[in-house]
Short mmCIF file of C-alpha atoms in Angstrom, two decimals:
data_model
loop_
_atom_site.label_atom_id
_atom_site.label_comp_id
_atom_site.label_asym_id
_atom_site.label_seq_id
_atom_site.Cartn_x
_atom_site.Cartn_y
_atom_site.Cartn_z
CA MET A 4 0.03 0.21 0.06
CA PRO A 5 1.49 3.38 -0.85
CA ASP A 6 2.53 5.77 1.95
CA MET A 7 -0.19 8.51 1.80
CA LEU A 8 2.40 11.09 2.95
CA ALA A 9 4.32 10.56 -0.31
CA GLY A 10 1.84 12.76 -2.26
CA VAL A 11 -1.17 10.48 -2.96
CA ALA A 12 -3.35 12.03 -0.42
CA THR A 13 -4.15 15.80 0.11
CA TYR A 14 -6.25 17.60 2.62
CA LEU A 15 -9.41 19.18 1.09
CA CYS A 16 -11.56 21.87 2.34
CA PRO A 17 -15.08 20.78 1.91
CA GLN A 18 -16.31 24.39 1.90
CA ASP A 19 -14.14 26.10 -0.68
CA GLY A 20 -12.09 23.37 -2.43
CA THR A 21 -8.65 24.65 -0.91
CA ARG A 22 -6.03 21.65 -0.94
CA ALA A 23 -2.92 21.23 1.04
CA ARG A 24 -0.13 18.53 1.40
CA THR A 25 -0.59 16.06 4.18
CA ASP A 26 3.10 16.21 4.91
CA THR A 27 2.79 19.71 6.20
CA LEU A 28 1.56 21.01 9.77
CA THR A 29 -1.24 22.95 8.22
CA TRP A 30 -4.22 22.06 10.42
CA CYS A 31 -7.12 23.99 8.98
CA CYS A 32 -8.11 25.50 5.61
CA PRO A 33 -5.98 28.78 5.33
CA VAL A 34 -9.07 30.51 3.58
CA CYS A 35 -12.05 29.80 5.76
CA GLY A 36 -10.31 28.27 8.80
CA GLY A 37 -12.58 25.23 8.55
CA PRO A 38 -11.60 21.67 9.14
CA TRP A 39 -10.23 19.42 6.44
CA ASP A 40 -11.50 16.30 4.73
CA LEU A 41 -9.08 14.01 3.27
CA ASP A 42 -8.83 13.12 -0.52
CA ALA A 43 -6.84 9.89 -0.40
CA GLY A 44 -8.03 8.35 -3.69
CA VAL A 45 -9.98 5.15 -3.55
CA LEU A 46 -9.55 3.18 -0.31
CA SER A 47 -11.14 -0.22 -0.49
CA SER A 48 -11.84 -3.02 2.13
CA ALA A 49 -10.60 -6.38 1.79
CA PRO A 50 -13.37 -9.06 1.22
CA LEU A 51 -14.82 -10.56 4.36
CA ASN A 52 -13.30 -14.01 3.91
CA SER A 53 -9.71 -12.54 3.67
CA LEU A 54 -9.97 -11.21 7.28
CA THR A 55 -9.25 -14.42 9.00
CA GLY A 56 -5.85 -14.47 10.52
CA ARG A 57 -5.01 -10.79 10.33
CA VAL A 58 -3.78 -8.78 13.16
CA ASN A 59 -6.32 -8.56 15.91
CA SER A 60 -6.73 -4.72 15.96
CA LEU A 61 -8.27 -2.02 13.74
CA TRP A 62 -5.20 -2.41 11.35
CA ARG A 63 -6.73 -5.64 10.03
CA TYR A 64 -8.60 -3.25 7.60
CA GLU A 65 -5.35 -1.75 6.21
CA GLU A 66 -6.60 -1.36 2.76
CA ALA A 67 -9.27 1.03 4.07
CA LEU A 68 -6.83 3.22 6.07
CA PRO A 69 -4.91 6.17 4.80
CA LEU A 70 -1.88 5.06 6.83
CA ALA A 71 -0.11 1.53 6.82
CA ASP A 72 2.45 -0.11 8.91
CA PRO A 73 2.10 1.69 12.21
CA ALA A 74 4.86 1.90 14.84
CA VAL A 75 2.53 3.40 17.44
CA SER A 76 -0.29 0.80 17.69
CA LEU A 77 -1.46 -0.42 21.23
CA GLY A 78 -3.61 -3.08 19.95
CA GLU A 79 -6.68 -0.59 19.55
CA GLY A 80 -9.82 -1.91 18.02
CA ARG A 81 -11.67 -5.28 17.63
CA THR A 82 -13.96 -4.65 20.75
CA PRO A 83 -16.97 -7.00 21.48
CA LEU A 84 -20.41 -6.51 20.13
CA VAL A 85 -22.70 -7.86 22.90
CA PRO A 86 -26.62 -8.06 22.76
CA LEU A 87 -28.38 -5.91 25.48
CA THR A 88 -32.07 -6.67 24.20
CA ALA A 89 -33.42 -8.64 21.28
CA SER A 90 -33.08 -5.57 19.22
CA VAL A 91 -30.28 -3.46 20.58
CA SER A 92 -26.57 -4.39 20.85
CA ALA A 93 -23.78 -2.52 22.26
CA LYS A 94 -20.21 -2.12 21.06
CA LEU A 95 -17.93 -2.10 23.99
CA ASP A 96 -15.39 0.53 23.01
CA PHE A 97 -14.64 1.27 26.65
CA LEU A 98 -12.47 -1.84 26.66
CA MET A 99 -9.73 0.14 24.37
CA PRO A 100 -6.33 0.71 25.78
CA THR A 101 -7.06 4.09 27.39
CA LEU A 102 -10.69 3.06 28.04
CA SER A 103 -12.52 5.22 25.30
CA PHE A 104 -13.24 5.07 21.64
CA LYS A 105 -11.03 7.91 20.99
CA ASP A 106 -8.14 5.35 20.71
CA ARG A 107 -9.37 4.70 17.18
CA GLY A 108 -8.55 8.11 16.04
CA ALA A 109 -5.60 9.05 18.47
CA VAL A 110 -3.52 6.17 16.82
CA MET A 111 -3.98 7.73 13.57
CA LEU A 112 -2.96 11.16 14.52
CA ALA A 113 -0.13 9.98 16.71
CA GLU A 114 1.19 7.89 13.61
CA LEU A 115 0.88 10.76 11.26
CA ALA A 116 2.65 13.02 13.81
CA ARG A 117 5.58 10.42 14.17
CA ARG A 118 6.13 10.56 10.44
CA LEU A 119 6.11 14.23 10.37
CA ALA A 120 8.52 14.48 13.27
CA PRO A 121 7.28 17.90 14.63
CA GLU A 122 8.88 19.62 17.79
CA ARG A 123 5.77 19.25 19.68
CA VAL A 124 2.10 17.93 19.67
CA VAL A 125 -0.88 19.85 21.05
CA ALA A 126 -4.30 18.78 21.57
CA ASP A 127 -7.55 19.91 23.27
CA SER A 128 -10.26 17.77 24.71
CA SER A 129 -12.93 17.47 27.33
CA GLY A 130 -10.95 14.37 28.51
CA ASN A 131 -10.99 11.25 26.47
CA ALA A 132 -9.31 12.41 23.33
CA GLY A 133 -6.65 14.01 25.46
CA THR A 134 -6.00 10.89 27.51
CA ALA A 135 -5.90 8.89 24.23
CA LEU A 136 -3.44 11.27 22.44
CA ALA A 137 -1.13 11.60 25.63
CA ALA A 138 -0.87 7.72 25.54
CA TYR A 139 -0.26 7.37 21.79
CA CYS A 140 2.29 10.32 21.82
CA ALA A 141 4.11 8.59 24.71
CA ARG A 142 4.08 5.30 22.57
CA ALA A 143 5.50 7.45 19.68
CA GLY A 144 8.13 9.24 21.96
CA LEU A 145 6.64 12.64 20.87
CA PRO A 146 6.28 15.62 23.54
CA CYS A 147 2.67 16.43 24.10
CA THR A 148 0.53 19.09 25.51
CA VAL A 149 -3.10 18.72 26.17
CA TYR A 150 -5.44 21.35 26.96
CA VAL A 151 -8.51 20.57 29.02
CA PRO A 152 -11.40 22.83 30.47
CA GLU A 153 -11.62 23.49 34.00
CA GLY A 154 -13.90 21.02 35.46
CA THR A 155 -12.49 18.04 33.60
CA SER A 156 -12.73 14.81 35.63
CA PRO A 157 -9.77 14.47 37.80
CA LYS A 158 -9.43 10.89 36.88
CA LYS A 159 -9.11 11.92 33.31
CA THR A 160 -6.40 14.65 34.06
CA GLU A 161 -4.55 12.02 36.18
CA GLN A 162 -4.47 9.67 33.35
CA ILE A 163 -3.13 12.52 30.84
CA ARG A 164 -0.39 13.17 33.35
CA ALA A 165 0.36 9.63 33.87
CA HIS A 166 1.30 9.16 30.24
CA GLY A 167 3.77 12.11 30.58
CA ALA A 168 1.78 14.74 28.68
CA ARG A 169 1.95 18.38 29.97
CA LEU A 170 -1.52 19.44 31.13
CA GLU A 171 -2.97 22.89 30.63
CA ILE A 172 -6.17 23.54 32.43
CA VAL A 173 -8.08 26.39 30.79
CA PRO A 174 -10.68 28.61 32.64
CA GLY A 175 -14.09 28.35 30.93
CA ASP A 176 -15.73 25.67 28.87
CA ARG A 177 -14.80 23.30 25.85
CA GLU A 178 -15.05 26.24 23.45
CA ALA A 179 -12.45 28.16 25.52
CA THR A 180 -10.00 25.17 25.50
CA ALA A 181 -10.37 24.81 21.82
CA ARG A 182 -9.43 28.46 21.32
CA ALA A 183 -6.32 28.01 23.62
CA ALA A 184 -5.09 24.94 21.81
CA ARG A 185 -5.46 26.60 18.35
CA ALA A 186 -3.49 29.74 19.61
CA ALA A 187 -0.75 27.35 20.62
CA ALA A 188 -0.99 25.51 17.36
CA GLY A 189 0.27 28.54 15.47
CA SER A 190 3.78 28.09 16.83
CA PRO A 191 6.43 26.79 14.47
CA GLY A 192 7.07 23.14 14.62
CA THR A 193 3.81 22.27 16.15
CA PHE A 194 1.45 19.57 15.22
CA TYR A 195 -2.14 20.06 16.24
CA ALA A 196 -3.64 16.79 16.91
CA SER A 197 -7.00 18.05 16.54
CA HIS A 198 -9.60 15.25 16.60
CA VAL A 199 -12.05 17.87 14.99
CA HIS A 200 -10.06 19.38 12.20
CA ASN A 201 -7.80 16.53 11.17
CA PRO A 202 -9.68 14.08 8.97
CA TYR A 203 -7.09 11.24 9.74
CA PHE A 204 -8.89 10.91 13.15
CA LEU A 205 -12.19 10.13 11.23
CA HIS A 206 -10.45 7.44 9.15
CA GLY A 207 -9.66 5.91 12.56
CA THR A 208 -13.25 6.22 13.90
CA LYS A 209 -14.64 4.53 10.73
CA THR A 210 -13.15 1.29 11.85
CA TYR A 211 -15.95 1.04 14.37
CA VAL A 212 -18.30 0.18 11.71
CA TYR A 213 -15.89 -2.08 9.66
CA GLU A 214 -15.60 -4.17 12.94
CA MET A 215 -19.45 -4.25 13.22
CA TRP A 216 -19.60 -5.35 9.54
CA GLU A 217 -17.29 -8.09 10.19
CA ASP A 218 -18.74 -9.38 13.25
CA LEU A 219 -22.23 -9.29 11.68
CA GLY A 220 -21.20 -11.55 8.81
CA GLY A 221 -20.82 -8.73 6.16
CA THR A 222 -24.19 -6.85 7.24
CA LEU A 223 -24.99 -3.93 9.22
CA PRO A 224 -28.05 -3.19 11.50
CA ASP A 225 -31.04 -1.04 10.60
CA ALA A 226 -29.46 1.94 12.57
CA ILE A 227 -26.39 2.84 14.45
CA ALA A 228 -26.83 5.25 17.23
CA VAL A 229 -23.88 7.47 18.21
CA PRO A 230 -23.43 10.42 20.73
CA VAL A 231 -22.71 13.48 18.98
CA GLY A 232 -20.75 16.49 20.20
CA ASN A 233 -18.07 17.26 17.49
CA GLY A 234 -19.38 14.51 15.56
CA THR A 235 -16.14 12.38 15.09
CA LEU A 236 -17.78 8.90 15.56
CA LEU A 237 -20.84 9.73 13.60
CA LEU A 238 -18.77 11.16 10.54
CA GLY A 239 -16.46 8.08 10.90
CA ALA A 240 -19.57 5.95 10.65
CA ALA A 241 -20.76 7.75 7.71
CA LEU A 242 -17.50 7.51 6.04
CA ALA A 243 -17.38 3.64 6.62
CA THR A 244 -20.94 3.07 5.44
CA SER A 245 -20.32 5.15 2.31
CA GLU A 246 -17.02 3.16 1.45
CA LEU A 247 -18.81 -0.32 2.17
CA LEU A 248 -21.85 0.70 0.07
CA ALA A 249 -19.70 1.91 -2.81
CA GLN A 250 -17.82 -1.34 -2.98
CA GLY A 251 -20.97 -3.45 -2.99
CA LEU A 252 -20.08 -4.90 0.49
CA ILE A 253 -23.43 -3.73 1.99
CA ASP A 254 -26.65 -3.35 0.07
CA ARG A 255 -28.09 -0.54 2.15
CA ARG A 256 -27.00 2.26 4.34
CA PRO A 257 -28.04 2.07 7.91
CA ALA A 258 -29.80 5.06 9.46
CA LEU A 259 -27.44 7.16 11.69
CA ILE A 260 -29.31 8.14 14.92
CA ALA A 261 -27.41 11.09 16.41
CA VAL A 262 -28.01 11.56 20.23
CA GLN A 263 -27.45 14.79 22.17
CA ALA A 264 -28.11 15.97 25.83
CA GLU A 265 -31.22 18.15 25.90
CA ALA A 266 -28.93 20.75 27.96
CA VAL A 267 -26.63 21.00 24.89
CA SER A 268 -28.20 20.21 21.71
CA PRO A 269 -27.41 22.84 18.88
CA LEU A 270 -27.37 20.01 16.31
CA ALA A 271 -30.81 18.62 17.14
CA THR A 272 -32.24 22.02 17.18
CA ALA A 273 -30.85 22.71 13.71
CA PHE A 274 -31.94 19.40 12.41
CA ARG A 275 -35.59 19.92 13.67
CA ALA A 276 -35.54 23.39 12.14
CA GLY A 277 -34.54 21.80 8.78
CA SER A 278 -31.44 23.94 8.83
CA ASP A 279 -28.30 23.00 6.91
CA GLY A 280 -26.11 24.63 9.67
CA LEU A 281 -26.26 25.86 13.20
CA LEU A 282 -28.74 28.29 14.44
CA ASP A 283 -27.89 31.03 16.77
CA ALA A 284 -26.11 28.69 19.10
CA PRO A 285 -24.52 30.10 22.37
CA ASP A 286 -20.75 30.29 22.40
CA THR A 287 -20.59 28.52 25.88
CA ALA A 288 -22.18 25.36 26.80
CA SER A 289 -24.67 24.77 29.61
CA SER A 290 -23.94 22.08 32.12
CA THR A 291 -24.66 18.56 31.38
CA LEU A 292 -23.59 15.06 32.81
CA ALA A 293 -22.68 14.24 29.13
CA GLU A 294 -19.42 16.57 29.28
CA GLY A 295 -17.95 14.84 26.27
CA ILE A 296 -20.61 16.04 23.84
CA ALA A 297 -21.10 19.48 25.41
CA ILE A 298 -20.24 21.24 22.16
CA PRO A 299 -22.11 24.41 21.37
CA ARG A 300 -20.61 25.07 18.08
CA PRO A 301 -19.15 22.01 16.39
CA PRO A 302 -17.01 22.88 13.54
CA ARG A 303 -18.26 20.22 11.20
CA ALA A 304 -21.79 20.89 11.91
CA ARG A 305 -23.05 21.09 8.34
CA GLN A 306 -21.27 17.80 7.50
CA ILE A 307 -22.86 16.08 10.51
CA LEU A 308 -26.28 17.38 9.59
CA ALA A 309 -25.98 16.30 6.02
CA ALA A 310 -24.65 12.78 6.98
CA VAL A 311 -27.64 12.13 9.24
CA ARG A 312 -30.17 13.23 6.68
CA GLU A 313 -28.50 11.35 3.89
CA SER A 314 -28.61 8.08 5.76
CA GLY A 315 -32.29 8.54 6.59
CA GLY A 316 -31.50 8.98 10.27
CA THR A 317 -32.58 11.60 12.89
CA PHE A 318 -31.50 13.34 16.09
CA LEU A 319 -32.72 12.30 19.61
CA THR A 320 -32.17 14.11 22.87
CA VAL A 321 -32.06 12.91 26.41
CA SER A 322 -32.69 14.68 29.77
CA GLU A 323 -30.16 14.54 32.71
CA ASP A 324 -32.56 12.29 34.64
CA ARG A 325 -32.45 9.75 31.68
CA ILE A 326 -28.78 9.82 31.54
CA ARG A 327 -28.60 8.96 35.30
CA ALA A 328 -31.10 6.14 34.93
CA ALA A 329 -29.18 4.94 31.70
CA GLN A 330 -25.88 4.63 33.62
CA LEU A 331 -27.41 2.68 36.66
CA ASP A 332 -29.42 0.54 34.24
CA LEU A 333 -26.16 -0.46 32.31
CA ALA A 334 -24.27 -0.96 35.56
CA ALA A 335 -27.05 -3.41 36.67
CA ARG A 336 -26.52 -5.27 33.38
CA GLY A 337 -22.60 -5.56 33.98
CA PHE A 338 -21.41 -2.35 32.43
CA PHE A 339 -19.87 0.60 34.10
CA VAL A 340 -19.80 3.27 31.60
CA GLU A 341 -19.30 7.14 32.00
CA THR A 342 -22.06 9.44 31.68
CA THR A 343 -21.39 10.64 28.07
CA GLY A 344 -21.15 6.91 26.96
CA VAL A 345 -24.65 6.04 28.22
CA VAL A 346 -26.83 8.60 26.05
CA CYS A 347 -27.35 6.24 23.34
CA TRP A 348 -28.77 3.56 25.55
CA ALA A 349 -30.82 6.36 27.29
CA ALA A 350 -32.21 7.33 23.75
CA VAL A 351 -32.99 3.78 21.99
CA GLY A 352 -32.93 1.25 24.80
CA ASP A 353 -36.55 0.60 24.55
CA TRP A 354 -36.49 0.06 20.74
CA THR A 355 -38.09 -3.05 19.43
CA ASP A 356 -38.80 -2.46 15.83
CA ARG A 357 -35.39 -1.90 14.40
CA SER A 358 -31.99 -3.59 14.97
CA VAL A 359 -29.47 -0.80 16.40
CA VAL A 360 -26.07 -0.85 17.68
CA VAL A 361 -25.03 1.68 20.59
CA PRO A 362 -21.51 2.55 21.43
CA LEU A 363 -20.47 2.18 25.01
CA CYS A 364 -17.76 4.94 24.33
CA GLY A 365 -15.92 5.37 27.78
CA ALA A 366 -15.41 3.34 31.04
CA GLY A 367 -17.16 4.66 34.21
CA LEU A 368 -13.94 4.78 36.06
CA LYS A 369 -13.21 7.98 33.96
CA THR A 370 -16.06 10.03 35.63
CA GLY A 371 -17.57 7.92 38.35
CA LEU A 372 -21.32 7.51 38.87
CA ALA A 373 -23.50 10.52 38.16
CA PRO A 374 -24.69 12.33 41.29
CA PRO A 375 -28.28 11.87 42.17
#
């Protein structure tokens, strides 16, 4: 497989068509400041029957990935798919090396950074992406600084520090944290490992669906529910389903069910209004137990809304009480999941008419039980 840093792939701005080389440290479109997509040519999946005996990680789908032969893998991926009810199954992504699904994208960013050999890596996060990037940068031997908002779970900040990353706690919310990281990203020699702006992250998260497709014998459920803040898992799922459909490896596209907390639901509000983009969302987020998706102004909002509509999906929102109840219900079933990671179960747990898979995205040890 060709090395995509050798000129095959380019960054592409979906808004204005601007392109940039992937072997540079340019982290956003210089014209509009928006996030990049990746034009990597034709990426294809290996046939289902050829996967037997391959490495037991997400790298078994190497034909579908824009990087090959990783040096920083921690064995991420291949998490179990377990039935919860007759209709709803859970993908246990809290069993990843750093206890969240963010490892899928973090390994791609760390591998890309390793090849670019920057002086430093910076990232911003509400916790899980930061812990994942800290771990994978440690694996790659790269100095890493992670910006997090004040109020981030102490268990997550402890994990970031344990991996040797420098921790910067930013007064304010998630948006203030992103602004601080973007300011640092302007320093020469800095790789901004943005799980929002860098499309390599999405090519990591798409393996969530490839694994589901393999485990279900070459099929997908009627619907895939995902929690949505910045939308990295949803956009990865949209990418995977488009690729599988284009190759004739599935015969229909599952509906994407995007779930937000009622307290911070700018995308659900825009979707219900029939808007192609955000309405007048506030610049700061309200408080919610689902801290990992408390994003008032996601940069990829238009792409998220379009992906849900193209799939025939919808947006659902859940209250704080339902989040609390869902965490306790999953714990009673044997799964201790952090509060952000339970929102999909809160939204679709009582479905009986369609098959649906929900991600259990992060371990409960990261945040503890929600207060009553």
